[in-house]
Amino acid sequence: MANNDELFKQIISHAKEYGFIFPSSEIYDGMSAVYDYAQLGVELKNNIKQYWWKAMVQYNENIVGIDSAIFMHPTIWKASGHVDAFNDPLIDNKDSKKRYRADVLIEDYLQKLEDKNEKEVEKAKKKFENFDEKLFKETNPNILRNQEKINSVSSRFAELMNQSDLVGIKSLIEELEIVCPVSGSKNWTDVRQFNLMFSTQMGSVSEGADTIYLRPETAQGIFVNFINVYKTGRMKIPFGIAQIGKAFRNEIVARQFIFRMREFEQMEMQFFVRPGEEIKWFEYWKNERINWHKSLGIDLANYRFHDHDKLAHYANAATDIEFNFPFGFKELEGIHSRTDYDLSQHEKFSGKKLRYFDPETNESYIPYVIETSIGVDRMFLAVLGNSFTEETLADGSQRVVLKIPPVLAPYKVAVLPLVKKDGLPEKAREIMDLLKMKMMCQYDEKDAIGRRYRRQDAIGTPYCITVDNQSLEDNTVTIRERDTMLQKRVPISEILQSIIL
Ligand code: GAP
C-alpha cells in the first residue's frame, strides 16, 4: 500500500468520523502534530499497550515494569547527551518565513528522484509484455542517471550529517537548487541546530528556578532506576525493565498524522546483560520482537528490518523494524545494543555506583544494555492502516471494514436485538449483563440490522450477537463474524466459547 495518498486520507477521515482520533483543541482550530485519542481510539491504544505489556512483563519472568515520572533531574539529560546533541538541523526560507528541517529537504529531494524512477518502471511495465524489471533498471539511461545522482547525494549527505557540518548542508541545498515549497524561492538562511527537548521552569518563580525538560524518551527513567529495581527486585542478570509512557519532542517537521507527533507514547524495554554477551541478546530481541508483530496476524510482507550502517557512537549494533505505512516503509520500532554508555554516563554525572555484582563470576561491572523501543502511536497507525479494507459484496454493495486483530479491537462484541420490541431488547440486555464484565461490549438497537452490522464492521468489532424471536423460544442467538460475515446459531450459554479473541 506504499505511496497511497488517497488511501491515507481516507484512513485519517475514517479515524475522525468513527471516534478513533480527533485533532487536539479542534474548536480552537487545532494544534499541529498533537492529537487526541477518542472513545474508540483509547480502547485500541490501551489494548496495544496491554498486548505489549503482557508479552514483555507478564510472559518474561526476568522483566519487570516501572512507571517513572515525566519530570526528571535536568542533569539526566546532560548525562544522556540530549542537552548537547539531541538536535535537528533547521533552515528558514527568508521569503515565506517557513521553517524546515534541512535534512528533510534533502531527503525529500532524494525521494523525488526515487519516485521518478518508480514511475519510469511503472510506465514501462504497462507498455511491454514479458517485462524484465531488473534489466530495464540496469539499462534505462534516465534511471541510471537518477540512480547515480541518488548515490552521490546520499553519501555526501550522510557524511555531512555525521560530521554535523551545517555549512556543508546549506551548500548542498543550494547546489541541488532546492526551493521552498511555499514561496518557490532559494532564499535560505544558514542552517542551525535546534534542540528537540521542550523545556520549562520548576518552581513558583521563574528567577533562579531550574530549567527542566519534558522527557524526550522514557528510557532514561529506566536507567536512573536501575540500581533501585535491581536491589529491591532481587534481579539477576540477564534481566529487563520495561516502561510505557509519554515522551515529548519539538519536531520541526511534524506530518503524516500520528506518525510524527510532538507528544507521543513509547513502549521501551532495557535488557541488562553481561558485557560481551550483548550481540547474542541483540539477535535474541530482534527475533522476539518480530515474533510479537507476527503474532498479531498482520501480513509479514509489511515488515522489514533496516540494519543501521552508521551507528551512534555508543551503540555496537542497531536495527529498525520498518512497517509499510500508506506512505511507504518507515521506522516502527528500534532495537539497539547501547553498550554500557547510559549507565556509565549516569555513574559519572551522579557520582553513584551503578554496578551489578555477578555471583557467578564474582565480579562487579556496569551491565551492557539491549533496548527495544516502539512508539504506541506508530503501532496504532500500523494496525489501523493495515486493517482498513473496502469490499464490494456479492450483491454489489460496498462495505468498509476494519479488520483489526480481535485481541486489539475496541469492542469485542456488539449485542443487537433484531427489532426494538417483542421483548428482544430485554433479552439482549440480559446478554450484555452476562458479557460486559468480561469484555468491551456495545449494545445497539437503532436502525435496521444491516446498517448496524455495517457500523460494527466500520469500527472493527469482531462479533455481532443478534437476538431474534427464536432466542426467546430456545435461548439461542446468532453470532456473525466480522471478516467472513458468516453467521452461526449458538446457545446463549456457549457464546463465550464461540468467541475467539
Ligand atoms: N530510547 C530510544 C528512542 O527513543 P527513537 O528511535 O528516537 O529511540 C523510538 O524512538 C520509537 O519511538 C520510534 O521507533 C517511534 O516508533 C517512536 N517515535 C519517535 N519519535 C516519535 C514521534 N515524534 N512521534 C511518534 N512516535 C515517535
Short mmCIF file of C-alpha atoms and ligand atoms in Angstrom, two decimals:
data_model
loop_
_atom_site.label_atom_id
_atom_site.label_comp_id
_atom_site.label_asym_id
_atom_site.label_seq_id
_atom_site.Cartn_x
_atom_site.Cartn_y
_atom_site.Cartn_z
CA MET A 1 0.00 0.00 0.00
CA ALA A 2 3.04 2.26 -0.37
CA ASN A 3 2.65 5.88 -1.50
CA ASN A 4 -1.12 5.77 -1.46
CA ASP A 5 -2.12 9.34 -0.60
CA GLU A 6 -5.80 8.79 -1.27
CA LEU A 7 -5.97 5.74 0.99
CA PHE A 8 -4.13 7.62 3.74
CA LYS A 9 -6.62 10.50 3.57
CA GLN A 10 -9.48 8.01 3.81
CA ILE A 11 -7.93 6.38 6.87
CA ILE A 12 -7.49 9.76 8.59
CA SER A 13 -11.07 10.80 7.93
CA HIS A 14 -12.40 7.38 8.98
CA ALA A 15 -10.46 7.72 12.26
CA LYS A 16 -12.20 11.01 12.92
CA GLU A 17 -15.67 10.07 11.69
CA TYR A 18 -15.90 6.97 13.88
CA GLY A 19 -14.29 8.39 17.00
CA PHE A 20 -10.75 6.99 16.96
CA ILE A 21 -8.65 10.16 16.70
CA PHE A 22 -9.50 13.87 16.85
CA PRO A 23 -7.18 16.80 16.17
CA SER A 24 -6.26 18.30 19.54
CA SER A 25 -8.01 21.54 20.58
CA GLU A 26 -10.11 21.40 17.44
CA ILE A 27 -12.62 24.08 18.48
CA TYR A 28 -9.65 26.46 18.74
CA ASP A 29 -8.53 25.40 15.23
CA GLY A 30 -6.28 22.60 16.43
CA MET A 31 -2.55 22.30 17.10
CA SER A 32 -0.07 20.97 14.64
CA ALA A 33 1.16 17.44 15.35
CA VAL A 34 -0.90 16.99 18.51
CA TYR A 35 -3.85 14.59 18.53
CA ASP A 36 -6.45 13.32 20.99
CA TYR A 37 -7.47 9.70 21.19
CA ALA A 38 -11.26 9.49 21.11
CA GLN A 39 -13.66 6.94 22.61
CA LEU A 40 -12.68 4.05 20.29
CA GLY A 41 -9.08 5.17 19.85
CA VAL A 42 -8.38 4.98 23.56
CA GLU A 43 -9.64 1.38 23.64
CA LEU A 44 -7.46 0.33 20.72
CA LYS A 45 -4.49 2.17 22.18
CA ASN A 46 -4.96 0.59 25.63
CA ASN A 47 -5.23 -2.85 24.02
CA ILE A 48 -1.96 -2.31 22.12
CA LYS A 49 -0.24 -1.30 25.36
CA GLN A 50 -1.68 -4.25 27.23
CA TYR A 51 -0.67 -6.68 24.48
CA TRP A 52 2.90 -5.37 24.66
CA TRP A 53 2.98 -5.34 28.46
CA LYS A 54 1.76 -8.93 28.61
CA ALA A 55 4.36 -10.10 26.07
CA MET A 56 7.21 -8.27 27.79
CA VAL A 57 6.45 -8.16 31.52
CA GLN A 58 3.91 -10.91 32.19
CA TYR A 59 5.40 -13.50 29.86
CA ASN A 60 9.08 -12.95 30.78
CA GLU A 61 9.84 -13.81 34.40
CA ASN A 62 13.03 -11.74 34.25
CA ILE A 63 11.39 -8.49 33.09
CA VAL A 64 9.62 -6.09 35.45
CA GLY A 65 7.83 -2.85 34.72
CA ILE A 66 8.05 0.65 36.16
CA ASP A 67 6.26 3.95 35.66
CA SER A 68 8.75 6.76 36.22
CA ALA A 69 7.91 10.47 36.35
CA ILE A 70 7.98 12.64 33.24
CA PHE A 71 9.86 15.35 35.14
CA MET A 72 13.38 14.26 35.96
CA HIS A 73 16.53 15.91 37.26
CA PRO A 74 17.91 18.14 34.49
CA THR A 75 21.39 16.65 34.81
CA ILE A 76 19.98 13.36 33.50
CA TRP A 77 19.62 14.97 30.07
CA LYS A 78 23.13 16.35 30.24
CA ALA A 79 24.44 12.87 31.08
CA SER A 80 22.42 11.16 28.36
CA GLY A 81 23.70 13.59 25.73
CA HIS A 82 20.28 15.07 24.95
CA VAL A 83 21.15 18.64 26.04
CA ASP A 84 24.15 18.80 23.73
CA ALA A 85 23.27 16.51 20.88
CA PHE A 86 19.52 15.91 20.56
CA ASN A 87 19.27 18.34 17.68
CA ASP A 88 17.78 18.70 14.24
CA PRO A 89 19.38 20.98 11.61
CA LEU A 90 16.98 23.84 10.89
CA ILE A 91 16.73 26.22 7.95
CA ASP A 92 14.31 29.10 7.25
CA ASN A 93 13.16 30.45 3.93
CA LYS A 94 13.55 34.23 4.08
CA ASP A 95 10.62 34.89 1.71
CA SER A 96 7.93 32.58 3.08
CA LYS A 97 9.29 32.74 6.66
CA LYS A 98 8.66 28.99 6.80
CA ARG A 99 10.97 26.76 8.80
CA TYR A 100 12.20 23.38 7.59
CA ARG A 101 14.43 20.56 8.70
CA ALA A 102 17.42 20.88 6.40
CA ASP A 103 17.95 17.11 6.36
CA VAL A 104 14.29 16.53 5.40
CA LEU A 105 14.58 18.94 2.46
CA ILE A 106 17.44 16.81 1.13
CA GLU A 107 15.62 13.55 1.92
CA ASP A 108 12.56 14.81 0.03
CA TYR A 109 14.78 15.70 -2.91
CA LEU A 110 16.16 12.15 -2.93
CA GLN A 111 12.67 10.69 -2.56
CA LYS A 112 11.52 12.62 -5.65
CA LEU A 113 14.32 11.04 -7.67
CA GLU A 114 13.31 7.59 -6.34
CA ASP A 115 9.67 8.31 -7.27
CA LYS A 116 10.72 9.36 -10.78
CA ASN A 117 12.48 6.03 -11.23
CA GLU A 118 9.46 4.14 -9.91
CA LYS A 119 7.20 5.97 -12.37
CA GLU A 120 9.54 5.13 -15.22
CA VAL A 121 9.34 1.45 -14.27
CA GLU A 122 5.54 1.53 -13.92
CA LYS A 123 5.20 3.16 -17.35
CA ALA A 124 7.39 0.54 -18.98
CA LYS A 125 5.56 -2.29 -17.21
CA LYS A 126 2.33 -1.22 -18.87
CA LYS A 127 3.97 -0.87 -22.28
CA PHE A 128 5.95 -4.10 -22.61
CA GLU A 129 4.90 -7.70 -22.28
CA ASN A 130 7.38 -10.05 -20.52
CA PHE A 131 8.86 -7.01 -18.80
CA ASP A 132 12.24 -7.63 -17.14
CA GLU A 133 12.40 -5.01 -14.35
CA LYS A 134 15.99 -5.72 -13.35
CA LEU A 135 17.29 -5.44 -16.91
CA PHE A 136 15.24 -2.30 -17.50
CA LYS A 137 16.68 -0.64 -14.40
CA GLU A 138 20.21 -1.59 -15.43
CA THR A 139 19.89 -0.17 -18.93
CA ASN A 140 17.44 2.74 -18.94
CA PRO A 141 19.51 5.96 -19.21
CA ASN A 142 17.08 8.12 -17.17
CA ILE A 143 17.02 5.62 -14.33
CA LEU A 144 20.78 5.22 -14.38
CA ARG A 145 21.30 8.99 -14.31
CA ASN A 146 18.88 9.43 -11.40
CA GLN A 147 20.40 6.49 -9.53
CA GLU A 148 23.88 7.90 -9.90
CA LYS A 149 22.66 11.22 -8.52
CA ILE A 150 20.87 9.46 -5.63
CA ASN A 151 24.04 7.57 -4.72
CA SER A 152 26.36 10.55 -4.84
CA VAL A 153 23.99 12.91 -2.95
CA SER A 154 23.17 10.23 -0.34
CA SER A 155 26.77 9.51 0.51
CA ARG A 156 27.68 13.20 0.69
CA PHE A 157 24.61 13.92 2.79
CA ALA A 158 25.40 11.07 5.23
CA GLU A 159 28.96 12.35 5.61
CA LEU A 160 27.80 15.95 6.28
CA MET A 161 25.21 14.77 8.82
CA ASN A 162 27.77 12.59 10.53
CA GLN A 163 30.14 15.49 10.91
CA SER A 164 27.31 17.92 11.83
CA ASP A 165 28.67 20.12 9.03
CA LEU A 166 25.94 22.77 8.90
CA VAL A 167 27.72 24.95 6.32
CA GLY A 168 28.13 21.91 4.08
CA ILE A 169 24.44 21.02 4.43
CA LYS A 170 23.44 24.52 3.35
CA SER A 171 25.82 24.35 0.37
CA LEU A 172 24.28 21.03 -0.66
CA ILE A 173 20.76 22.52 -0.51
CA GLU A 174 21.91 25.40 -2.72
CA GLU A 175 23.77 23.14 -5.10
CA LEU A 176 20.71 20.91 -5.55
CA GLU A 177 18.66 24.08 -6.16
CA ILE A 178 16.07 23.03 -3.60
CA VAL A 179 13.27 25.59 -3.42
CA CYS A 180 10.85 26.42 -0.61
CA PRO A 181 7.56 24.59 -1.35
CA VAL A 182 5.62 27.70 -0.24
CA SER A 183 7.48 30.67 -1.79
CA GLY A 184 9.28 28.76 -4.53
CA SER A 185 12.45 30.72 -3.73
CA LYS A 186 16.00 29.60 -2.93
CA ASN A 187 16.49 32.42 -0.43
CA TRP A 188 17.65 30.35 2.58
CA THR A 189 19.09 31.32 5.96
CA ASP A 190 22.10 29.49 7.38
CA VAL A 191 21.45 26.07 8.90
CA ARG A 192 21.46 25.95 12.72
CA GLN A 193 20.98 23.24 15.28
CA PHE A 194 17.66 23.15 17.10
CA ASN A 195 17.28 21.13 20.30
CA LEU A 196 14.19 18.96 20.26
CA MET A 197 13.54 18.98 24.00
CA PHE A 198 10.72 21.08 25.45
CA SER A 199 11.90 22.97 28.50
CA THR A 200 10.04 24.60 31.34
CA GLN A 201 10.73 26.01 34.79
CA MET A 202 10.16 24.16 38.01
CA GLY A 203 9.22 26.26 41.00
CA SER A 204 6.75 29.07 41.57
CA VAL A 205 9.04 31.89 40.44
CA SER A 206 10.97 31.79 37.25
CA GLU A 207 14.04 33.74 38.55
CA GLY A 208 16.62 31.31 39.73
CA ALA A 209 14.36 28.36 39.01
CA ASP A 210 15.85 25.30 37.39
CA THR A 211 15.19 24.59 33.74
CA ILE A 212 13.73 21.16 33.44
CA TYR A 213 12.75 19.18 30.37
CA LEU A 214 9.77 17.15 29.30
CA ARG A 215 11.38 13.77 28.71
CA PRO A 216 12.12 13.06 25.03
CA GLU A 217 12.26 9.29 25.69
CA THR A 218 11.15 7.01 28.52
CA ALA A 219 14.43 5.07 28.52
CA GLN A 220 16.32 7.40 30.87
CA GLY A 221 13.68 6.83 33.57
CA ILE A 222 14.69 3.17 33.42
CA PHE A 223 18.44 3.79 33.55
CA VAL A 224 18.25 6.04 36.58
CA ASN A 225 16.14 3.44 38.42
CA PHE A 226 18.44 0.57 37.50
CA ILE A 227 20.03 0.17 40.95
CA ASN A 228 16.72 0.54 42.82
CA VAL A 229 14.99 -2.11 40.71
CA TYR A 230 17.98 -4.48 40.70
CA LYS A 231 18.26 -4.34 44.51
CA THR A 232 14.59 -4.27 45.54
CA GLY A 233 13.53 -6.76 42.87
CA ARG A 234 16.47 -9.11 43.60
CA MET A 235 17.06 -9.24 39.85
CA LYS A 236 19.70 -11.47 38.30
CA ILE A 237 21.40 -10.72 35.01
CA PRO A 238 20.13 -11.02 32.31
CA PHE A 239 17.05 -9.00 33.27
CA GLY A 240 14.88 -6.28 31.82
CA ILE A 241 12.98 -3.19 32.94
CA ALA A 242 10.02 -2.09 30.84
CA GLN A 243 8.01 1.09 30.79
CA ILE A 244 5.19 2.66 28.80
CA GLY A 245 4.77 6.41 28.88
CA LYS A 246 4.59 9.79 27.24
CA ALA A 247 7.54 11.40 25.52
CA PHE A 248 7.79 14.89 24.02
CA ARG A 249 9.81 16.21 21.11
CA ASN A 250 9.58 19.62 19.49
CA GLU A 251 9.55 18.14 15.99
CA ILE A 252 10.06 20.78 13.30
CA VAL A 253 8.56 18.72 10.54
CA ALA A 254 5.54 17.15 12.10
CA ARG A 255 3.48 15.39 9.49
CA GLN A 256 1.93 12.11 8.45
CA PHE A 257 -0.83 12.23 11.05
CA ILE A 258 0.12 10.38 14.25
CA PHE A 259 3.38 9.08 12.75
CA ARG A 260 5.42 12.05 13.95
CA MET A 261 3.93 13.94 16.86
CA ARG A 262 5.16 16.42 19.43
CA GLU A 263 3.56 14.45 22.28
CA PHE A 264 3.56 10.70 21.85
CA GLU A 265 3.89 7.45 23.76
CA GLN A 266 6.68 4.90 23.83
CA MET A 267 6.88 1.28 24.98
CA GLU A 268 10.50 0.69 25.89
CA MET A 269 12.45 -2.11 27.50
CA GLN A 270 16.08 -2.06 28.58
CA PHE A 271 17.62 -5.52 28.93
CA PHE A 272 20.74 -5.64 31.12
CA VAL A 273 23.31 -8.28 30.15
CA ARG A 274 26.86 -9.38 30.89
CA PRO A 275 29.44 -7.39 28.83
CA GLY A 276 30.48 -9.45 25.81
CA GLU A 277 27.10 -11.18 25.56
CA GLU A 278 25.26 -8.21 24.09
CA ILE A 279 25.28 -9.27 20.43
CA LYS A 280 23.75 -12.63 21.32
CA TRP A 281 20.97 -10.82 23.19
CA PHE A 282 20.58 -8.24 20.42
CA GLU A 283 19.83 -11.09 18.00
CA TYR A 284 17.51 -12.66 20.56
CA TRP A 285 15.43 -9.47 20.93
CA LYS A 286 15.32 -8.89 17.18
CA ASN A 287 13.69 -12.29 16.87
CA GLU A 288 11.38 -11.84 19.86
CA ARG A 289 10.12 -8.50 18.68
CA ILE A 290 9.39 -9.57 15.10
CA ASN A 291 7.57 -12.60 16.56
CA TRP A 292 5.43 -10.24 18.63
CA HIS A 293 4.39 -8.43 15.45
CA LYS A 294 3.83 -11.78 13.70
CA SER A 295 1.57 -12.97 16.49
CA LEU A 296 -0.95 -10.27 15.57
CA GLY A 297 -1.50 -11.93 12.21
CA ILE A 298 -0.56 -8.84 10.16
CA ASP A 299 0.95 -9.85 6.81
CA LEU A 300 4.72 -10.21 7.36
CA ALA A 301 5.39 -8.68 3.94
CA ASN A 302 4.54 -5.36 5.62
CA TYR A 303 7.60 -5.61 7.89
CA ARG A 304 11.29 -5.40 7.17
CA PHE A 305 14.46 -4.92 9.19
CA HIS A 306 16.68 -1.99 8.40
CA ASP A 307 20.09 -2.52 9.98
CA HIS A 308 21.94 0.74 10.69
CA ASP A 309 25.17 1.12 8.72
CA LYS A 310 26.24 4.16 10.67
CA LEU A 311 25.97 3.56 14.39
CA ALA A 312 25.62 6.16 17.14
CA HIS A 313 28.94 6.44 18.99
CA TYR A 314 27.59 4.48 21.99
CA ALA A 315 25.96 1.63 20.02
CA ASN A 316 27.58 -1.52 18.65
CA ALA A 317 24.51 -2.82 16.79
CA ALA A 318 21.17 -1.28 15.81
CA THR A 319 18.23 -2.12 13.62
CA ASP A 320 14.80 -0.68 12.89
CA ILE A 321 11.69 -2.72 12.31
CA GLU A 322 10.10 -0.81 9.44
CA PHE A 323 6.43 -1.06 8.54
CA ASN A 324 4.77 -0.50 5.20
CA PHE A 325 2.65 2.54 6.14
CA PRO A 326 0.38 4.10 3.48
CA PHE A 327 3.29 6.49 2.76
CA GLY A 328 5.87 3.72 2.41
CA PHE A 329 8.22 1.73 4.65
CA LYS A 330 9.14 3.76 7.76
CA GLU A 331 10.51 3.07 11.24
CA LEU A 332 8.05 1.49 13.65
CA GLU A 333 10.40 0.13 16.29
CA GLY A 334 14.09 0.39 17.14
CA ILE A 335 16.29 -2.33 18.64
CA HIS A 336 19.64 -1.07 19.84
CA SER A 337 22.68 -2.51 21.55
CA ARG A 338 23.62 0.54 23.66
CA THR A 339 26.72 -0.94 25.35
CA ASP A 340 27.30 0.46 28.88
CA TYR A 341 27.04 4.04 27.64
CA ASP A 342 23.98 5.26 29.55
CA LEU A 343 24.77 3.68 32.90
CA SER A 344 28.42 4.81 32.67
CA GLN A 345 27.32 8.37 31.93
CA HIS A 346 24.91 8.36 34.89
CA GLU A 347 27.64 6.93 37.11
CA LYS A 348 29.91 9.77 36.04
CA PHE A 349 27.36 12.57 36.41
CA SER A 350 25.66 11.34 39.61
CA GLY A 351 28.77 10.09 41.36
CA LYS A 352 26.80 6.95 42.39
CA LYS A 353 27.96 3.43 41.59
CA LEU A 354 25.66 1.80 39.05
CA ARG A 355 27.16 -1.66 39.05
CA TYR A 356 25.92 -5.20 39.19
CA PHE A 357 27.61 -7.81 41.33
CA ASP A 358 27.66 -11.07 39.38
CA PRO A 359 27.67 -14.01 41.85
CA GLU A 360 28.65 -16.39 39.05
CA THR A 361 31.86 -14.56 38.12
CA ASN A 362 32.41 -12.76 41.45
CA GLU A 363 32.80 -9.50 39.54
CA SER A 364 31.18 -6.09 39.70
CA TYR A 365 30.51 -4.42 36.38
CA ILE A 366 28.33 -1.95 34.53
CA PRO A 367 25.95 -4.12 32.52
CA TYR A 368 25.55 -3.75 28.78
CA VAL A 369 22.08 -2.91 27.51
CA ILE A 370 19.84 -4.03 24.68
CA GLU A 371 16.93 -1.67 24.14
CA THR A 372 13.66 -2.34 22.36
CA SER A 373 11.66 0.83 21.70
CA ILE A 374 8.36 1.08 19.88
CA GLY A 375 6.02 4.06 19.50
CA VAL A 376 2.47 3.29 20.65
CA ASP A 377 1.06 5.78 18.17
CA ARG A 378 3.02 4.34 15.26
CA MET A 379 1.81 0.88 16.19
CA PHE A 380 -1.73 2.29 16.32
CA LEU A 381 -1.28 3.73 12.82
CA ALA A 382 0.16 0.44 11.56
CA VAL A 383 -2.82 -1.52 12.92
CA LEU A 384 -5.41 1.00 11.73
CA GLY A 385 -3.87 1.40 8.26
CA ASN A 386 -3.42 -2.30 7.77
CA SER A 387 -6.94 -3.15 8.91
CA PHE A 388 -8.75 -0.58 6.75
CA THR A 389 -10.45 -2.52 3.94
CA GLU A 390 -13.06 -1.59 1.35
CA GLU A 391 -15.01 -4.52 -0.04
CA THR A 392 -17.62 -4.99 -2.73
CA LEU A 393 -20.09 -7.63 -1.61
CA ALA A 394 -21.89 -10.24 -3.72
CA ASP A 395 -24.97 -8.01 -4.02
CA GLY A 396 -22.82 -5.17 -5.38
CA SER A 397 -22.98 -3.11 -2.18
CA GLN A 398 -19.85 -1.72 -0.54
CA ARG A 399 -18.62 -2.09 2.99
CA VAL A 400 -15.73 -0.56 4.88
CA VAL A 401 -14.40 -2.94 7.46
CA LEU A 402 -11.59 -2.54 9.95
CA LYS A 403 -10.01 -5.99 10.14
CA ILE A 404 -8.32 -5.19 13.43
CA PRO A 405 -6.78 -8.26 15.15
CA PRO A 406 -9.60 -9.28 17.55
CA VAL A 407 -7.33 -9.05 20.59
CA LEU A 408 -6.83 -5.34 19.85
CA ALA A 409 -10.36 -4.44 18.71
CA PRO A 410 -12.02 -1.64 20.75
CA TYR A 411 -15.25 -3.59 21.19
CA LYS A 412 -15.16 -7.38 21.13
CA VAL A 413 -18.88 -7.92 20.60
CA ALA A 414 -21.96 -5.93 19.71
CA VAL A 415 -25.28 -7.15 21.09
CA LEU A 416 -28.14 -6.35 18.73
CA PRO A 417 -31.85 -7.08 19.22
CA LEU A 418 -33.30 -7.71 15.75
CA VAL A 419 -36.16 -5.31 16.46
CA LYS A 420 -36.84 -2.81 19.21
CA LYS A 421 -39.95 -4.61 20.53
CA ASP A 422 -41.47 -8.02 21.48
CA GLY A 423 -39.14 -8.48 24.46
CA LEU A 424 -35.99 -8.68 22.29
CA PRO A 425 -34.27 -5.62 23.86
CA GLU A 426 -34.79 -7.13 27.33
CA LYS A 427 -33.27 -10.45 26.23
CA ALA A 428 -30.36 -8.59 24.61
CA ARG A 429 -29.77 -6.67 27.84
CA GLU A 430 -29.52 -10.00 29.71
CA ILE A 431 -26.72 -11.00 27.32
CA MET A 432 -24.99 -7.64 27.79
CA ASP A 433 -25.05 -8.23 31.56
CA LEU A 434 -23.55 -11.67 31.02
CA LEU A 435 -20.66 -10.41 28.88
CA LYS A 436 -19.80 -6.88 29.91
CA MET A 437 -17.72 -7.81 32.95
CA LYS A 438 -15.54 -9.97 30.71
CA MET A 439 -15.02 -7.78 27.64
CA MET A 440 -15.92 -4.49 25.97
CA CYS A 441 -19.44 -4.84 24.53
CA GLN A 442 -21.65 -2.40 22.70
CA TYR A 443 -25.45 -2.50 22.76
CA ASP A 444 -27.23 -1.12 19.70
CA GLU A 445 -30.92 -1.23 18.82
CA LYS A 446 -31.14 1.75 16.44
CA ASP A 447 -31.67 1.31 12.66
CA ALA A 448 -32.11 -1.79 10.50
CA ILE A 449 -29.91 -4.74 11.37
CA GLY A 450 -27.90 -4.48 8.13
CA ARG A 451 -26.90 -0.89 8.91
CA ARG A 452 -25.94 -1.90 12.41
CA TYR A 453 -23.67 -4.67 11.04
CA ARG A 454 -22.01 -2.13 8.74
CA ARG A 455 -21.39 0.22 11.63
CA GLN A 456 -19.77 -2.54 13.67
CA ASP A 457 -17.67 -3.53 10.63
CA ALA A 458 -16.53 0.07 10.31
CA ILE A 459 -15.26 0.16 13.91
CA GLY A 460 -13.73 -3.31 13.77
CA THR A 461 -15.98 -5.26 16.17
CA PRO A 462 -15.13 -8.94 15.55
CA TYR A 463 -18.52 -10.38 16.56
CA CYS A 464 -22.17 -9.30 16.35
CA ILE A 465 -24.63 -11.21 18.53
CA THR A 466 -28.17 -10.92 17.24
CA VAL A 467 -31.18 -11.63 19.40
CA ASP A 468 -34.31 -12.64 17.46
CA ASN A 469 -37.70 -14.21 18.19
CA GLN A 470 -36.19 -17.70 18.25
CA SER A 471 -33.90 -16.50 21.07
CA LEU A 472 -36.99 -16.08 23.25
CA GLU A 473 -38.09 -19.63 22.49
CA ASP A 474 -34.86 -21.65 22.76
CA ASN A 475 -32.25 -19.32 24.31
CA THR A 476 -30.06 -19.24 21.20
CA VAL A 477 -28.59 -16.30 19.30
CA THR A 478 -26.75 -15.83 16.02
CA ILE A 479 -23.09 -14.84 16.06
CA ARG A 480 -21.83 -13.04 12.97
CA GLU A 481 -18.10 -12.99 12.32
CA ARG A 482 -16.78 -9.65 11.00
CA ASP A 483 -14.35 -10.74 8.26
CA THR A 484 -16.28 -13.66 6.75
CA MET A 485 -19.75 -12.29 7.65
CA LEU A 486 -20.73 -15.92 8.33
CA GLN A 487 -23.38 -16.45 10.97
CA LYS A 488 -23.97 -19.40 13.23
CA ARG A 489 -26.60 -20.10 15.83
CA VAL A 490 -25.38 -20.97 19.31
CA PRO A 491 -26.97 -21.37 22.75
CA ILE A 492 -26.52 -18.27 24.92
CA SER A 493 -24.63 -20.44 27.40
CA GLU A 494 -21.99 -21.13 24.69
CA ILE A 495 -21.39 -17.56 23.50
CA LEU A 496 -18.12 -17.23 25.37
CA GLN A 497 -16.67 -20.47 23.94
CA SER A 498 -17.66 -19.37 20.42
CA ILE A 499 -15.73 -16.12 20.51
CA ILE A 500 -12.02 -16.31 19.65
CA LEU A 501 -10.10 -13.26 20.82
N1 GAP B 1 15.04 5.31 23.56
C1 GAP B 1 15.28 5.20 22.19
C2 GAP B 1 14.46 6.09 21.36
O1 GAP B 1 13.73 6.93 21.85
P1 GAP B 1 13.84 6.63 18.89
O2 GAP B 1 14.16 5.87 17.63
O3 GAP B 1 14.12 8.07 18.92
O4 GAP B 1 14.62 5.85 20.04
C3 GAP B 1 11.80 5.10 19.44
O5 GAP B 1 12.31 6.40 19.23
C4 GAP B 1 10.44 4.95 18.82
O6 GAP B 1 9.57 5.99 19.29
C5 GAP B 1 10.43 5.09 17.30
O7 GAP B 1 10.73 3.86 16.67
C6 GAP B 1 9.00 5.52 17.04
O8 GAP B 1 8.13 4.39 16.99
C7 GAP B 1 8.66 6.35 18.27
N2 GAP B 1 8.77 7.79 17.98
C8 GAP B 1 9.89 8.54 17.97
N3 GAP B 1 9.61 9.84 17.69
C9 GAP B 1 8.27 9.91 17.51
C10 GAP B 1 7.36 10.97 17.21
N4 GAP B 1 7.78 12.23 17.06
N5 GAP B 1 6.04 10.68 17.09
C11 GAP B 1 5.59 9.41 17.27
N6 GAP B 1 6.41 8.37 17.56
C12 GAP B 1 7.72 8.60 17.69
#
